[in-house]
């Protein structure tokens, strides 16, 4: 399995820079092409299983940008709550699995209903995480508070079982959310930094990603390591670093 855990692979969500299709910076499309099969069978697994129109639009969008990037595709399917066949055999018939972006706990619940952790364990292809999909790829997922009320709610589960594709907790869109406040608390200084104690937290800017192969794990582009008492940038645009 070759795994790409991205923040946003199609440009910055805050509009600070715009790309036409897949973001080729930090060698993303070049690295994808090293492993992408001809006429690849691609599967999108949504983060919003009951939001059918949004999931359909997302799947069509990523199919279009994938083909535009010169990556050969024979089919581009979607799994949401309308899907009848979610067997391990069917999952393993695909060459590429995309874990879509959205709300982390909602997607995590869908992954658990699919028993995705068990089914993806022996997958021999490419996995691409996008935002929430990258977060849910961890062995123990850190569901960073996102919606109003989550940070202040003592019953909100910040730690939930994931797909166990990595032991690194990816925190996407750092360029956009680094100064956010949630429920009167600074998202990083008051919430995320203290929660990082004993864990591997890595914040990624849009356009940055982790690439995990059987040999190594590398980060490409702007990335910050999160500690309980500080935030340290460990990689910059145009650079890569082995973790």
Tab-separated table of C-alpha atoms in Angstrom:
chain	number	residue	atom	x	y	z
A	1	UNK	CA	0.000	0.000	0.000
A	2	UNK	CA	1.117	3.529	-0.863
A	3	UNK	CA	-0.609	6.197	1.204
A	4	UNK	CA	-0.919	9.922	0.554
A	5	UNK	CA	-2.413	11.904	3.432
A	6	UNK	CA	-3.241	15.378	2.180
A	7	UNK	CA	-4.656	18.573	3.635
A	8	UNK	CA	-6.193	19.792	0.381
A	9	UNK	CA	-4.859	18.398	-2.914
A	10	UNK	CA	-6.755	20.936	-5.060
A	11	UNK	CA	-5.654	24.327	-3.767
A	12	UNK	CA	-5.969	26.329	-0.571
A	13	UNK	CA	-9.401	26.327	1.064
A	14	UNK	CA	-8.832	29.891	2.262
A	15	UNK	CA	-8.287	31.076	-1.313
A	16	UNK	CA	-4.706	32.155	-0.647
A	17	UNK	CA	-3.686	30.341	-3.807
A	18	UNK	CA	-5.679	28.664	-6.544
A	19	UNK	CA	-4.727	25.726	-8.739
A	20	UNK	CA	-6.427	24.351	-11.821
A	21	UNK	CA	-7.096	20.724	-10.859
A	22	UNK	CA	-4.749	18.702	-8.678
A	23	UNK	CA	-2.057	20.672	-6.885
A	24	UNK	CA	1.251	19.757	-8.509
A	25	UNK	CA	3.354	21.625	-5.942
A	26	UNK	CA	5.603	19.676	-3.600
A	27	UNK	CA	5.830	16.913	-6.250
A	28	UNK	CA	2.333	15.621	-5.435
A	29	UNK	CA	1.224	14.654	-8.944
A	30	UNK	CA	4.722	13.433	-9.828
A	31	UNK	CA	4.716	11.104	-6.825
A	32	UNK	CA	1.202	9.891	-7.611
A	33	UNK	CA	2.221	9.039	-11.164
A	34	UNK	CA	5.026	6.788	-9.903
A	35	UNK	CA	2.457	4.359	-8.519
A	36	UNK	CA	-0.713	5.023	-10.525
A	37	UNK	CA	-1.773	2.132	-12.771
A	38	UNK	CA	-3.072	2.522	-16.295
A	39	UNK	CA	-6.884	2.457	-16.406
A	40	UNK	CA	-7.005	2.552	-12.614
A	41	UNK	CA	-10.206	1.618	-10.826
A	42	UNK	CA	-10.866	4.372	-8.285
A	43	UNK	CA	-13.186	4.349	-5.275
A	44	UNK	CA	-14.265	7.433	-3.322
A	45	UNK	CA	-15.497	6.807	0.239
A	46	UNK	CA	-17.458	9.808	1.440
A	47	UNK	CA	-17.376	11.612	4.785
A	48	UNK	CA	-21.096	12.438	4.443
A	49	UNK	CA	-22.809	9.109	3.665
A	50	UNK	CA	-26.355	10.509	3.704
A	51	UNK	CA	-25.577	13.755	1.822
A	52	UNK	CA	-26.031	12.172	-1.575
A	53	UNK	CA	-25.959	15.258	-3.791
A	54	UNK	CA	-22.800	16.609	-2.136
A	55	UNK	CA	-21.093	13.211	-2.351
A	56	UNK	CA	-22.006	12.858	-6.020
A	57	UNK	CA	-20.638	16.322	-6.775
A	58	UNK	CA	-17.432	15.634	-4.862
A	59	UNK	CA	-16.905	12.361	-6.709
A	60	UNK	CA	-17.465	14.006	-10.091
A	61	UNK	CA	-15.110	16.850	-9.180
A	62	UNK	CA	-12.265	14.555	-8.158
A	63	UNK	CA	-12.792	12.346	-11.183
A	64	UNK	CA	-12.455	15.388	-13.437
A	65	UNK	CA	-9.301	16.753	-11.770
A	66	UNK	CA	-7.720	13.289	-11.707
A	67	UNK	CA	-8.223	12.777	-15.430
A	68	UNK	CA	-7.099	16.349	-16.120
A	69	UNK	CA	-3.832	15.598	-14.310
A	70	UNK	CA	-3.127	12.818	-16.810
A	71	UNK	CA	-3.926	9.932	-14.455
A	72	UNK	CA	-5.646	7.126	-16.328
A	73	UNK	CA	-9.033	6.044	-14.945
A	74	UNK	CA	-11.363	3.234	-16.011
A	75	UNK	CA	-13.998	3.838	-13.325
A	76	UNK	CA	-14.542	6.276	-10.450
A	77	UNK	CA	-17.092	4.881	-8.008
A	78	UNK	CA	-18.611	6.137	-4.762
A	79	UNK	CA	-19.440	4.426	-1.503
A	80	UNK	CA	-22.090	6.116	0.629
A	81	UNK	CA	-25.173	4.809	2.430
A	82	UNK	CA	-26.792	3.940	-0.915
A	83	UNK	CA	-24.111	1.333	-1.662
A	84	UNK	CA	-25.264	-2.287	-1.493
A	85	UNK	CA	-21.948	-4.111	-1.964
A	86	UNK	CA	-19.267	-2.975	0.487
A	87	UNK	CA	-17.487	-6.314	0.739
A	88	UNK	CA	-13.756	-6.675	1.223
A	89	UNK	CA	-13.554	-8.470	-2.109
A	90	UNK	CA	-15.113	-5.509	-3.892
A	91	UNK	CA	-12.921	-3.024	-2.019
A	92	UNK	CA	-9.810	-4.893	-3.084
A	93	UNK	CA	-10.889	-4.851	-6.726
A	94	UNK	CA	-9.964	-1.154	-6.840
A	95	UNK	CA	-6.508	0.268	-7.489
A	96	UNK	CA	-7.047	3.596	-5.690
A	97	UNK	CA	-9.141	4.396	-2.617
A	98	UNK	CA	-9.878	8.038	-1.802
A	99	UNK	CA	-11.006	8.909	1.722
A	100	UNK	CA	-13.022	12.086	1.249
A	101	UNK	CA	-13.023	15.245	3.335
A	102	UNK	CA	-15.704	16.404	5.750
A	103	UNK	CA	-16.660	15.960	9.403
A	104	UNK	CA	-14.266	13.560	11.152
A	105	UNK	CA	-16.674	11.815	13.580
A	106	UNK	CA	-19.349	11.413	10.888
A	107	UNK	CA	-16.888	9.784	8.509
A	108	UNK	CA	-15.384	7.694	11.293
A	109	UNK	CA	-18.804	6.306	12.175
A	110	UNK	CA	-19.358	5.357	8.520
A	111	UNK	CA	-15.928	3.697	8.349
A	112	UNK	CA	-16.799	1.633	11.414
A	113	UNK	CA	-20.143	0.582	9.908
A	114	UNK	CA	-18.217	-0.548	6.807
A	115	UNK	CA	-15.631	-2.420	8.966
A	116	UNK	CA	-13.185	-0.529	6.773
A	117	UNK	CA	-10.199	-1.007	9.063
A	118	UNK	CA	-10.349	-4.774	8.626
A	119	UNK	CA	-11.118	-4.633	4.895
A	120	UNK	CA	-8.376	-2.147	3.971
A	121	UNK	CA	-5.632	-3.893	5.944
A	122	UNK	CA	-4.415	-5.996	3.019
A	123	UNK	CA	-5.147	-3.465	0.284
A	124	UNK	CA	-2.377	-3.408	-2.324
A	125	UNK	CA	-2.886	-0.085	-4.041
A	126	UNK	CA	-2.941	3.674	-3.442
A	127	UNK	CA	-4.866	5.281	-0.588
A	128	UNK	CA	-5.413	9.043	-0.729
A	129	UNK	CA	-6.728	10.838	2.334
A	130	UNK	CA	-8.265	14.290	2.018
A	131	UNK	CA	-8.592	16.372	5.201
A	132	UNK	CA	-10.953	14.304	7.428
A	133	UNK	CA	-9.948	11.208	5.474
A	134	UNK	CA	-6.315	11.856	6.403
A	135	UNK	CA	-7.264	12.307	10.042
A	136	UNK	CA	-9.269	9.082	10.113
A	137	UNK	CA	-6.299	7.165	8.679
A	138	UNK	CA	-4.548	7.196	12.076
A	139	UNK	CA	-4.586	4.230	14.429
A	140	UNK	CA	-6.135	6.387	17.148
A	141	UNK	CA	-7.842	9.378	15.546
A	142	UNK	CA	-7.690	12.823	17.108
A	143	UNK	CA	-11.036	14.409	16.237
A	144	UNK	CA	-9.952	18.014	16.669
A	145	UNK	CA	-13.023	20.075	17.652
A	146	UNK	CA	-14.495	21.580	14.513
A	147	UNK	CA	-18.126	22.516	15.046
A	148	UNK	CA	-19.510	24.948	17.624
A	149	UNK	CA	-19.964	23.326	21.007
A	150	UNK	CA	-17.579	20.410	20.472
A	151	UNK	CA	-14.634	21.954	22.317
A	152	UNK	CA	-16.719	22.767	25.404
A	153	UNK	CA	-18.699	19.518	25.455
A	154	UNK	CA	-17.182	17.087	28.002
A	155	UNK	CA	-18.948	14.188	26.263
A	156	UNK	CA	-17.423	14.955	22.843
A	157	UNK	CA	-15.061	12.115	21.915
A	158	UNK	CA	-11.746	13.554	20.751
A	159	UNK	CA	-10.110	10.101	20.561
A	160	UNK	CA	-11.712	7.419	18.379
A	161	UNK	CA	-10.447	4.268	16.610
A	162	UNK	CA	-9.140	4.800	13.086
A	163	UNK	CA	-7.889	2.813	10.092
A	164	UNK	CA	-4.381	2.266	11.525
A	165	UNK	CA	-2.583	3.317	8.336
A	166	UNK	CA	-0.237	5.524	10.407
A	167	UNK	CA	0.550	6.479	13.992
A	168	UNK	CA	0.711	10.168	13.034
A	169	UNK	CA	-2.270	12.434	13.706
A	170	UNK	CA	-2.582	14.725	10.685
A	171	UNK	CA	-4.165	18.139	11.347
A	172	UNK	CA	-5.139	19.695	8.000
A	173	UNK	CA	-5.598	23.301	6.812
A	174	UNK	CA	-3.140	24.781	9.311
A	175	UNK	CA	-2.689	27.809	7.043
A	176	UNK	CA	-6.384	28.584	7.549
A	177	UNK	CA	-7.213	27.434	11.092
A	178	UNK	CA	-4.062	28.213	13.118
A	179	UNK	CA	-5.703	31.227	14.769
A	180	UNK	CA	-9.245	29.884	15.069
A	181	UNK	CA	-11.132	30.041	18.344
A	182	UNK	CA	-13.635	27.356	19.363
A	183	UNK	CA	-16.069	27.970	22.216
A	184	UNK	CA	-13.898	30.837	23.464
A	185	UNK	CA	-10.670	28.809	23.356
A	186	UNK	CA	-7.744	29.134	20.958
A	187	UNK	CA	-7.884	25.998	18.810
A	188	UNK	CA	-4.176	25.221	19.070
A	189	UNK	CA	-2.822	26.964	22.157
A	190	UNK	CA	-5.716	26.013	24.470
A	191	UNK	CA	-6.974	22.747	22.950
A	192	UNK	CA	-4.712	20.994	20.464
A	193	UNK	CA	-1.307	21.607	22.049
A	194	UNK	CA	-2.349	20.195	25.442
A	195	UNK	CA	-4.013	17.237	23.693
A	196	UNK	CA	-0.777	16.466	21.820
A	197	UNK	CA	0.991	15.180	24.925
A	198	UNK	CA	2.133	11.614	24.228
A	199	UNK	CA	1.017	11.690	20.572
A	200	UNK	CA	2.494	12.498	17.162
A	201	UNK	CA	0.638	15.580	15.927
A	202	UNK	CA	1.563	16.998	12.515
A	203	UNK	CA	-0.197	20.061	11.117
A	204	UNK	CA	-0.224	20.435	7.337
A	205	UNK	CA	-0.901	23.452	5.175
A	206	UNK	CA	-3.031	22.971	2.075
A	207	UNK	CA	-0.764	21.649	-0.667
A	208	UNK	CA	1.312	19.610	1.804
A	209	UNK	CA	1.025	15.882	2.449
A	210	UNK	CA	2.465	12.760	3.993
A	211	UNK	CA	3.616	10.008	1.674
A	212	UNK	CA	3.840	6.588	3.312
A	213	UNK	CA	5.511	3.672	1.549
A	214	UNK	CA	6.641	0.328	2.975
A	215	UNK	CA	10.153	1.811	3.218
A	216	UNK	CA	9.558	5.240	4.766
A	217	UNK	CA	7.239	8.085	5.736
A	218	UNK	CA	8.005	11.548	4.350
A	219	UNK	CA	6.296	14.902	4.633
A	220	UNK	CA	6.256	17.247	1.648
A	221	UNK	CA	5.685	20.997	1.934
A	222	UNK	CA	4.763	23.232	4.857
A	223	UNK	CA	4.358	21.180	8.031
A	224	UNK	CA	4.482	21.856	11.765
A	225	UNK	CA	5.054	19.477	14.651
A	226	UNK	CA	2.723	20.150	17.567
A	227	UNK	CA	4.020	19.891	21.123
A	228	UNK	CA	2.206	20.588	24.423
A	229	UNK	CA	4.211	23.810	24.857
A	230	UNK	CA	5.083	24.924	21.338
A	231	UNK	CA	4.559	24.562	17.581
A	232	UNK	CA	7.654	23.987	15.419
A	233	UNK	CA	7.793	24.177	11.634
A	234	UNK	CA	9.750	21.175	10.390
A	235	UNK	CA	9.292	21.418	6.603
A	236	UNK	CA	8.722	24.157	4.029
A	237	UNK	CA	7.295	24.519	0.528
A	238	UNK	CA	9.438	22.688	-1.991
A	239	UNK	CA	11.087	20.563	0.696
A	240	UNK	CA	10.567	17.029	1.948
A	241	UNK	CA	11.571	15.476	5.254
A	242	UNK	CA	11.748	11.880	6.397
A	243	UNK	CA	9.821	11.274	9.619
